[in-house]
Amino acid sequence: TFGYWKQRNVPFVSPKPLFGNYYEVVSLKTSPVACHESIYRSFPNDKYVGMFQLRKPALLIRCPEMVKQILVKDFNYFTDRGFHADEDREPLTAHLVNLQGEKWRMLRQKISPVFSSGKLKAMFPLLETCSSQLSHYIESALGEHDSSLLEMRDVMARFTTDVIGSVAFGLQFNSFVEKESDFQMMGRRVLDSSQSSVITKAIRVFFPELFHILRLRTFPEEIQTFFQTVIRDTIENREKNSIQRNDFIQLLMQLKKNDPDEGIEANDLEITESVIAAQAFVFFMAGYETSSTTLSFCLYELARNLDVQEKACIEIKKVLDKHGKLNHEALMDLEYLEMVLLETMRKYPPVAVLARICTKPYIIPGTKISIDPGTAVAIPVYSFHHDHKYFPDPETFNPEGFNKENQEKIVNYTYLPFGDGPRVCIGLRFAMLGMKLGLSEFLLKYKVSRNAQSTQNIEFDPGSFITAPRHGLKVLAERRT
Ligand code: HEM
């Protein structure tokens, strides 16, 4: 196995027996972000580098043109991520992120209209409720005090749990009131970053046959039962009582009934209750941590860059004056806040590496190098975002990098927080909308800054598959006067 790249004359990183180049990751000594970053930096003159994800050969891409080739032009050779769904034993894993080939294509085609701008606009009132709960919470956390040290990862996790719970599951979670709801607890268990969980996930991705033989589970059975029961009860309740609500569940139920709603194309895929449960589940899994870490990284940076914070706040007030409230149209006008969010995801892309797997024999364009089906491809988003070649002064937080003039200068396929091509994040617009709403609600009323107890430096969590701070993000919050 370890001769794979040598035989092909591809530069590669020397692997360790059994663990390949992932020993440090699996033993939680380093984060996946740091591991890929170190490989990316060790080969400054190469377009791609061979590596081994445990025993599986993988190609780490260093050249934007090749990124385009893989994500877009030659997508037909790289349709899957190499993650696995086991519909029979673990129906909750049969979701958009994991599904492969034709099944993924049909589902994506059916589900895409659910995220259209018209549908998102109709969902907006549900988001508004969550954002007003956010400011009630901050208000009570501040109480009589002028300022208070807040753990922003926790605050924003509550906000995004409420947002996604409301639109994906049709439930009011009240995460700001309850200490920890069953839902939050289940979510936390799914995202468990302990070593045993990391090892199980690694076996699932890199040794799917072994995973199956050992009858391992992606997560405990009660989690499966919990999410399925929540969806079943919601669907039953809505059908029985003819309840209509502008949320994802409603739209997915419409697909189940095969309602000929505008934009929804017919294909052979049957939308069952189990399919709905898996999608609602993945909207939560894919949307919750990504959005909440982005919001907390953003507030951490705003606490360090007070000029940026003031500029963002002035814009929010101006837009509020123009529209009378922070409605859907107002959020569309928040151009500077959008730049702030784009810069946050440049510095801290939640998904640090995009995964693809070669699905049919492929020759790297312009070479004679052949790649076999099953070979993994890793696109190191974090490393592109931190490469001086593409982003001058990458460690400085500077939203101006995304003003109209500078945005045009960004080299294509070097800025990829939501991925690209047919498998680009389906929740992109929804995520931007929710994050803008949470941030503008917050910044309108509160200021963030630093003191000796606030987080000074960020260390990434080695057990997390997304770019997350290891010890939370504390900032000082105070009321605006
Ligand atoms: C800041 C927030 C978010 C970020 C940074 C983010 C990022 C990403 C990235 C990088 C991918 C992989 C794209 C690729 O492989 O090319 C992805 C896929 C996906 N995301 Fe997001 N995401 C966010 C929020 C959301 C939300 C809110 C939802 C749902 C409500 C969502 C649902 C999905 C789904 C279903 C996929 C799989 C798409 C497919 O394979 O067809 N994401 N996301």
mmCIF file of N, CA and C in Angstrom, residues 358-458:
data_model
loop_
_atom_site.group_PDB
_atom_site.id
_atom_site.type_symbol
_atom_site.label_atom_id
_atom_site.label_comp_id
_atom_site.label_asym_id
_atom_site.label_seq_id
_atom_site.Cartn_x
_atom_site.Cartn_y
_atom_site.Cartn_z
ATOM 1 N N CYS A 358 -12.024 9.348 -5.629
ATOM 2 C CA CYS A 358 -12.017 9.066 -7.067
ATOM 3 C C CYS A 358 -12.977 7.899 -7.316
ATOM 4 N N THR A 359 -13.934 8.098 -8.238
ATOM 5 C CA THR A 359 -14.941 7.050 -8.429
ATOM 6 C C THR A 359 -14.745 6.249 -9.721
ATOM 7 N N LYS A 360 -13.909 6.789 -10.649
ATOM 8 C CA LYS A 360 -13.507 5.956 -11.808
ATOM 9 C C LYS A 360 -12.077 6.302 -12.176
ATOM 10 N N PRO A 361 -11.368 5.392 -12.903
ATOM 11 C CA PRO A 361 -9.944 5.630 -13.186
ATOM 12 C C PRO A 361 -9.730 7.018 -13.781
ATOM 13 N N TYR A 362 -8.733 7.723 -13.258
ATOM 14 C CA TYR A 362 -8.536 9.127 -13.629
ATOM 15 C C TYR A 362 -7.063 9.383 -13.930
ATOM 16 N N ILE A 363 -6.809 10.145 -14.973
ATOM 17 C CA ILE A 363 -5.427 10.549 -15.283
ATOM 18 C C ILE A 363 -5.310 12.031 -14.924
ATOM 19 N N ILE A 364 -4.328 12.372 -14.098
ATOM 20 C CA ILE A 364 -4.160 13.787 -13.747
ATOM 21 C C ILE A 364 -3.851 14.564 -15.026
ATOM 22 N N PRO A 365 -4.647 15.597 -15.339
ATOM 23 C CA PRO A 365 -4.478 16.313 -16.611
ATOM 24 C C PRO A 365 -3.035 16.794 -16.813
ATOM 25 N N GLY A 366 -2.552 16.639 -18.045
ATOM 26 C CA GLY A 366 -1.198 17.093 -18.379
ATOM 27 C C GLY A 366 -0.106 16.149 -17.897
ATOM 28 N N THR A 367 -0.493 14.976 -17.341
ATOM 29 C CA THR A 367 0.525 14.011 -16.865
ATOM 30 C C THR A 367 0.110 12.606 -17.334
ATOM 31 N N LYS A 368 0.945 11.635 -16.978
ATOM 32 C CA LYS A 368 0.542 10.250 -17.257
ATOM 33 C C LYS A 368 0.165 9.550 -15.957
ATOM 34 N N ILE A 369 0.029 10.344 -14.913
ATOM 35 C CA ILE A 369 -0.225 9.733 -13.595
ATOM 36 C C ILE A 369 -1.683 9.277 -13.488
ATOM 37 N N SER A 370 -1.838 7.972 -13.176
ATOM 38 C CA SER A 370 -3.209 7.462 -13.064
ATOM 39 C C SER A 370 -3.584 7.320 -11.588
ATOM 40 N N ILE A 371 -4.826 7.618 -11.311
ATOM 41 C CA ILE A 371 -5.329 7.437 -9.940
ATOM 42 C C ILE A 371 -6.439 6.401 -9.986
ATOM 43 N N ASP A 372 -6.392 5.478 -9.045
ATOM 44 C CA ASP A 372 -7.396 4.408 -9.050
ATOM 45 C C ASP A 372 -8.664 4.818 -8.305
ATOM 46 N N PRO A 373 -9.789 4.217 -8.693
ATOM 47 C CA PRO A 373 -11.004 4.439 -7.909
ATOM 48 C C PRO A 373 -10.735 4.074 -6.446
ATOM 49 N N GLY A 374 -11.278 4.852 -5.557
ATOM 50 C CA GLY A 374 -11.073 4.593 -4.117
ATOM 51 C C GLY A 374 -9.994 5.501 -3.529
ATOM 52 N N THR A 375 -9.193 6.142 -4.412
ATOM 53 C CA THR A 375 -8.158 7.051 -3.886
ATOM 54 C C THR A 375 -8.845 8.321 -3.383
ATOM 55 N N ALA A 376 -8.427 8.755 -2.196
ATOM 56 C CA ALA A 376 -9.046 9.961 -1.629
ATOM 57 C C ALA A 376 -8.347 11.215 -2.152
ATOM 58 N N VAL A 377 -9.099 12.296 -2.210
ATOM 59 C CA VAL A 377 -8.522 13.589 -2.576
ATOM 60 C C VAL A 377 -8.851 14.559 -1.444
ATOM 61 N N ALA A 378 -7.826 15.276 -0.975
ATOM 62 C CA ALA A 378 -8.044 16.235 0.119
ATOM 63 C C ALA A 378 -7.740 17.634 -0.397
ATOM 64 N N ILE A 379 -8.696 18.541 -0.248
ATOM 65 C CA ILE A 379 -8.480 19.925 -0.679
ATOM 66 C C ILE A 379 -8.338 20.781 0.589
ATOM 67 N N PRO A 380 -7.109 21.219 0.865
ATOM 68 C CA PRO A 380 -6.836 21.841 2.166
ATOM 69 C C PRO A 380 -7.244 23.313 2.204
ATOM 70 N N VAL A 381 -8.532 23.533 2.438
ATOM 71 C CA VAL A 381 -9.099 24.888 2.413
ATOM 72 C C VAL A 381 -8.348 25.826 3.367
ATOM 73 N N TYR A 382 -8.117 25.368 4.591
ATOM 74 C CA TYR A 382 -7.439 26.212 5.583
ATOM 75 C C TYR A 382 -6.083 26.672 5.042
ATOM 76 N N SER A 383 -5.366 25.765 4.403
ATOM 77 C CA SER A 383 -4.022 26.106 3.927
ATOM 78 C C SER A 383 -4.071 27.119 2.786
ATOM 79 N N PHE A 384 -5.036 26.982 1.879
ATOM 80 C CA PHE A 384 -5.188 28.002 0.821
ATOM 81 C C PHE A 384 -5.480 29.352 1.473
ATOM 82 N N HIS A 385 -6.370 29.354 2.448
ATOM 83 C CA HIS A 385 -6.782 30.607 3.090
ATOM 84 C C HIS A 385 -5.644 31.267 3.876
ATOM 85 N N HIS A 386 -4.617 30.473 4.203
ATOM 86 C CA HIS A 386 -3.507 31.029 5.000
ATOM 87 C C HIS A 386 -2.222 31.085 4.197
ATOM 88 N N ASP A 387 -2.329 30.969 2.896
ATOM 89 C CA ASP A 387 -1.132 31.007 2.038
ATOM 90 C C ASP A 387 -0.909 32.456 1.568
ATOM 91 N N HIS A 388 0.296 33.007 1.858
ATOM 92 C CA HIS A 388 0.616 34.395 1.475
ATOM 93 C C HIS A 388 0.411 34.648 -0.012
ATOM 94 N N LYS A 389 0.601 33.584 -0.776
ATOM 95 C CA LYS A 389 0.492 33.720 -2.238
ATOM 96 C C LYS A 389 -0.915 34.182 -2.625
ATOM 97 N N TYR A 390 -1.904 33.751 -1.875
ATOM 98 C CA TYR A 390 -3.290 34.064 -2.237
ATOM 99 C C TYR A 390 -3.907 35.128 -1.329
ATOM 100 N N PHE A 391 -3.482 35.161 -0.086
ATOM 101 C CA PHE A 391 -4.038 36.148 0.857
ATOM 102 C C PHE A 391 -2.875 36.821 1.584
ATOM 103 N N PRO A 392 -2.471 38.009 1.112
ATOM 104 C CA PRO A 392 -1.332 38.665 1.742
ATOM 105 C C PRO A 392 -1.630 38.911 3.219
ATOM 106 N N ASP A 393 -0.645 38.733 4.043
ATOM 107 C CA ASP A 393 -0.804 38.942 5.478
ATOM 108 C C ASP A 393 -1.953 38.102 6.062
ATOM 109 N N PRO A 394 -1.893 36.791 5.872
ATOM 110 C CA PRO A 394 -3.057 35.949 6.192
ATOM 111 C C PRO A 394 -3.448 35.893 7.655
ATOM 112 N N GLU A 395 -2.525 36.205 8.572
ATOM 113 C CA GLU A 395 -2.899 36.096 9.991
ATOM 114 C C GLU A 395 -3.600 37.354 10.502
ATOM 115 N N THR A 396 -3.619 38.419 9.673
ATOM 116 C CA THR A 396 -4.311 39.640 10.094
ATOM 117 C C THR A 396 -5.776 39.581 9.685
ATOM 118 N N PHE A 397 -6.646 39.966 10.612
ATOM 119 C CA PHE A 397 -8.084 39.955 10.321
ATOM 120 C C PHE A 397 -8.431 41.259 9.606
ATOM 121 N N ASN A 398 -8.736 41.158 8.318
ATOM 122 C CA ASN A 398 -9.002 42.377 7.555
ATOM 123 C C ASN A 398 -10.158 42.188 6.573
ATOM 124 N N PRO A 399 -11.380 42.557 6.980
ATOM 125 C CA PRO A 399 -12.545 42.351 6.094
ATOM 126 C C PRO A 399 -12.422 43.061 4.757
ATOM 127 N N GLU A 400 -11.546 44.078 4.669
ATOM 128 C CA GLU A 400 -11.401 44.797 3.395
ATOM 129 C C GLU A 400 -10.938 43.880 2.261
ATOM 130 N N GLY A 401 -10.347 42.754 2.618
ATOM 131 C CA GLY A 401 -9.955 41.784 1.596
ATOM 132 C C GLY A 401 -11.163 41.332 0.777
ATOM 133 N N PHE A 402 -12.383 41.580 1.311
ATOM 134 C CA PHE A 402 -13.595 41.150 0.608
ATOM 135 C C PHE A 402 -14.425 42.324 0.110
ATOM 136 N N ASN A 403 -13.810 43.531 0.033
ATOM 137 C CA ASN A 403 -14.583 44.605 -0.611
ATOM 138 C C ASN A 403 -14.637 44.312 -2.110
ATOM 139 N N LYS A 404 -15.515 45.043 -2.808
ATOM 140 C CA LYS A 404 -15.784 44.682 -4.218
ATOM 141 C C LYS A 404 -14.498 44.585 -5.030
ATOM 142 N N GLU A 405 -13.640 45.587 -4.829
ATOM 143 C CA GLU A 405 -12.419 45.645 -5.636
ATOM 144 C C GLU A 405 -11.487 44.466 -5.317
ATOM 145 N N ASN A 406 -11.287 44.212 -4.013
ATOM 146 C CA ASN A 406 -10.358 43.140 -3.645
ATOM 147 C C ASN A 406 -10.937 41.754 -3.914
ATOM 148 N N GLN A 407 -12.269 41.634 -3.809
ATOM 149 C CA GLN A 407 -12.866 40.322 -4.037
ATOM 150 C C GLN A 407 -12.576 39.831 -5.459
ATOM 151 N N GLU A 408 -12.559 40.789 -6.391
ATOM 152 C CA GLU A 408 -12.274 40.403 -7.782
ATOM 153 C C GLU A 408 -10.851 39.878 -7.961
ATOM 154 N N LYS A 409 -9.976 40.281 -7.030
ATOM 155 C CA LYS A 409 -8.570 39.861 -7.169
ATOM 156 C C LYS A 409 -8.305 38.479 -6.568
ATOM 157 N N ILE A 410 -9.274 37.957 -5.823
ATOM 158 C CA ILE A 410 -9.024 36.637 -5.200
ATOM 159 C C ILE A 410 -8.904 35.573 -6.291
ATOM 160 N N VAL A 411 -7.823 34.829 -6.227
ATOM 161 C CA VAL A 411 -7.600 33.779 -7.241
ATOM 162 C C VAL A 411 -8.717 32.737 -7.112
ATOM 163 N N ASN A 412 -9.348 32.416 -8.242
ATOM 164 C CA ASN A 412 -10.450 31.440 -8.216
ATOM 165 C C ASN A 412 -10.016 30.139 -7.544
ATOM 166 N N TYR A 413 -10.919 29.565 -6.794
ATOM 167 C CA TYR A 413 -10.713 28.278 -6.123
ATOM 168 C C TYR A 413 -9.648 28.309 -5.026
ATOM 169 N N THR A 414 -9.390 29.515 -4.478
ATOM 170 C CA THR A 414 -8.529 29.547 -3.286
ATOM 171 C C THR A 414 -9.355 29.933 -2.052
ATOM 172 N N TYR A 415 -10.592 30.418 -2.265
ATOM 173 C CA TYR A 415 -11.456 30.755 -1.133
ATOM 174 C C TYR A 415 -12.662 29.820 -1.157
ATOM 175 N N LEU A 416 -12.686 28.872 -0.234
ATOM 176 C CA LEU A 416 -13.669 27.779 -0.345
ATOM 177 C C LEU A 416 -14.366 27.418 0.973
ATOM 178 N N PRO A 417 -14.885 28.391 1.725
ATOM 179 C CA PRO A 417 -15.463 27.999 3.016
ATOM 180 C C PRO A 417 -16.689 27.094 2.874
ATOM 181 N N PHE A 418 -17.397 27.201 1.741
ATOM 182 C CA PHE A 418 -18.589 26.369 1.542
ATOM 183 C C PHE A 418 -18.354 25.294 0.479
ATOM 184 N N GLY A 419 -17.092 25.066 0.105
ATOM 185 C CA GLY A 419 -16.800 24.111 -0.959
ATOM 186 C C GLY A 419 -17.161 24.713 -2.304
ATOM 187 N N ASP A 420 -17.263 23.862 -3.324
ATOM 188 C CA ASP A 420 -17.637 24.358 -4.646
ATOM 189 C C ASP A 420 -18.088 23.199 -5.525
ATOM 190 N N GLY A 421 -18.658 23.539 -6.673
ATOM 191 C CA GLY A 421 -19.114 22.509 -7.613
ATOM 192 C C GLY A 421 -20.466 21.965 -7.197
ATOM 193 N N PRO A 422 -20.908 20.887 -7.865
ATOM 194 C CA PRO A 422 -22.257 20.354 -7.586
ATOM 195 C C PRO A 422 -22.484 19.949 -6.127
ATOM 196 N N ARG A 423 -21.405 19.692 -5.362
ATOM 197 C CA ARG A 423 -21.605 19.300 -3.964
ATOM 198 C C ARG A 423 -21.326 20.446 -3.002
ATOM 199 N N VAL A 424 -21.367 21.675 -3.511
ATOM 200 C CA VAL A 424 -21.198 22.854 -2.651
ATOM 201 C C VAL A 424 -22.230 22.806 -1.518
ATOM 202 N N CYS A 425 -21.945 23.469 -0.403
ATOM 203 C CA CYS A 425 -22.873 23.471 0.737
ATOM 204 C C CYS A 425 -24.264 23.906 0.293
ATOM 205 N N ILE A 426 -25.259 23.077 0.588
ATOM 206 C CA ILE A 426 -26.629 23.405 0.167
ATOM 207 C C ILE A 426 -27.230 24.472 1.094
ATOM 208 N N GLY A 427 -26.652 24.595 2.300
ATOM 209 C CA GLY A 427 -27.210 25.533 3.283
ATOM 210 C C GLY A 427 -26.535 26.893 3.298
ATOM 211 N N LEU A 428 -25.706 27.161 2.282
ATOM 212 C CA LEU A 428 -24.903 28.395 2.237
ATOM 213 C C LEU A 428 -25.717 29.661 2.521
ATOM 214 N N ARG A 429 -26.777 29.868 1.769
ATOM 215 C CA ARG A 429 -27.543 31.115 1.924
ATOM 216 C C ARG A 429 -28.281 31.168 3.254
ATOM 217 N N PHE A 430 -28.786 30.010 3.641
ATOM 218 C CA PHE A 430 -29.485 29.939 4.921
ATOM 219 C C PHE A 430 -28.512 30.260 6.065
ATOM 220 N N ALA A 431 -27.295 29.691 5.958
ATOM 221 C CA ALA A 431 -26.286 29.920 6.997
ATOM 222 C C ALA A 431 -25.922 31.405 7.068
ATOM 223 N N MET A 432 -25.705 32.037 5.910
ATOM 224 C CA MET A 432 -25.320 33.455 5.898
ATOM 225 C C MET A 432 -26.426 34.308 6.513
ATOM 226 N N LEU A 433 -27.658 33.973 6.180
ATOM 227 C CA LEU A 433 -28.805 34.734 6.675
ATOM 228 C C LEU A 433 -28.890 34.631 8.214
ATOM 229 N N GLY A 434 -28.816 33.400 8.708
ATOM 230 C CA GLY A 434 -28.920 33.182 10.154
ATOM 231 C C GLY A 434 -27.772 33.865 10.898
ATOM 232 N N MET A 435 -26.568 33.762 10.340
ATOM 233 C CA MET A 435 -25.404 34.344 11.024
ATOM 234 C C MET A 435 -25.480 35.867 11.017
ATOM 235 N N LYS A 436 -25.925 36.442 9.883
ATOM 236 C CA LYS A 436 -26.052 37.899 9.817
ATOM 237 C C LYS A 436 -27.087 38.389 10.828
ATOM 238 N N LEU A 437 -28.176 37.636 10.944
ATOM 239 C CA LEU A 437 -29.227 38.043 11.866
ATOM 240 C C LEU A 437 -28.718 38.001 13.316
ATOM 241 N N GLY A 438 -28.082 36.891 13.691
ATOM 242 C CA GLY A 438 -27.575 36.756 15.058
ATOM 243 C C GLY A 438 -26.571 37.860 15.379
ATOM 244 N N LEU A 439 -25.657 38.106 14.443
ATOM 245 C CA LEU A 439 -24.609 39.113 14.675
ATOM 246 C C LEU A 439 -25.192 40.516 14.759
ATOM 247 N N SER A 440 -26.106 40.838 13.838
ATOM 248 C CA SER A 440 -26.607 42.213 13.834
ATOM 249 C C SER A 440 -27.469 42.469 15.077
ATOM 250 N N GLU A 441 -28.250 41.469 15.478
ATOM 251 C CA GLU A 441 -29.037 41.600 16.710
ATOM 252 C C GLU A 441 -28.099 41.857 17.896
ATOM 253 N N PHE A 442 -27.002 41.124 17.914
ATOM 254 C CA PHE A 442 -26.046 41.255 19.021
ATOM 255 C C PHE A 442 -25.350 42.625 18.996
ATOM 256 N N LEU A 443 -24.801 42.979 17.827
ATOM 257 C CA LEU A 443 -23.966 44.187 17.760
ATOM 258 C C LEU A 443 -24.755 45.483 17.921
ATOM 259 N N LEU A 444 -26.035 45.389 17.613
ATOM 260 C CA LEU A 444 -26.885 46.566 17.771
ATOM 261 C C LEU A 444 -26.982 46.971 19.242
ATOM 262 N N LYS A 445 -26.987 45.966 20.109
ATOM 263 C CA LYS A 445 -27.207 46.246 21.534
ATOM 264 C C LYS A 445 -25.943 46.118 22.385
ATOM 265 N N TYR A 446 -24.993 45.323 21.919
ATOM 266 C CA TYR A 446 -23.831 45.045 22.782
ATOM 267 C C TYR A 446 -22.513 45.275 22.047
ATOM 268 N N LYS A 447 -21.494 45.520 22.886
ATOM 269 C CA LYS A 447 -20.124 45.703 22.408
ATOM 270 C C LYS A 447 -19.290 44.550 22.934
ATOM 271 N N VAL A 448 -18.286 44.105 22.212
ATOM 272 C CA VAL A 448 -17.377 43.104 22.789
ATOM 273 C C VAL A 448 -15.966 43.676 22.861
ATOM 274 N N SER A 449 -15.247 43.264 23.880
ATOM 275 C CA SER A 449 -13.848 43.695 24.009
ATOM 276 C C SER A 449 -13.084 42.621 24.790
ATOM 277 N N ARG A 450 -11.833 42.932 25.111
ATOM 278 C CA ARG A 450 -11.010 41.927 25.790
ATOM 279 C C ARG A 450 -10.619 42.398 27.184
ATOM 280 N N ASN A 451 -10.361 41.474 28.074
ATOM 281 C CA ASN A 451 -9.677 41.803 29.319
ATOM 282 C C ASN A 451 -8.725 40.636 29.626
ATOM 283 N N ALA A 452 -8.141 40.661 30.812
ATOM 284 C CA ALA A 452 -7.112 39.653 31.113
ATOM 285 C C ALA A 452 -7.692 38.234 31.129
ATOM 286 N N GLN A 453 -9.017 38.119 31.388
ATOM 287 C CA GLN A 453 -9.615 36.763 31.465
ATOM 288 C C GLN A 453 -10.142 36.267 30.112
ATOM 289 N N SER A 454 -10.207 37.161 29.132
ATOM 290 C CA SER A 454 -10.776 36.705 27.857
ATOM 291 C C SER A 454 -9.745 35.855 27.092
ATOM 292 N N THR A 455 -10.237 35.123 26.092
ATOM 293 C CA THR A 455 -9.342 34.223 25.338
ATOM 294 C C THR A 455 -8.273 35.045 24.618
ATOM 295 N N GLN A 456 -7.019 34.653 24.820
ATOM 296 C CA GLN A 456 -5.921 35.419 24.202
ATOM 297 C C GLN A 456 -5.462 34.764 22.894
ATOM 298 N N ASN A 457 -5.324 33.447 22.937
ATOM 299 C CA ASN A 457 -4.854 32.738 21.738
ATOM 300 C C ASN A 457 -5.738 31.537 21.473
ATOM 301 N N ILE A 458 -5.813 31.180 20.205
ATOM 302 C CA ILE A 458 -6.687 30.051 19.881
ATOM 303 C C ILE A 458 -5.873 28.791 19.609
#
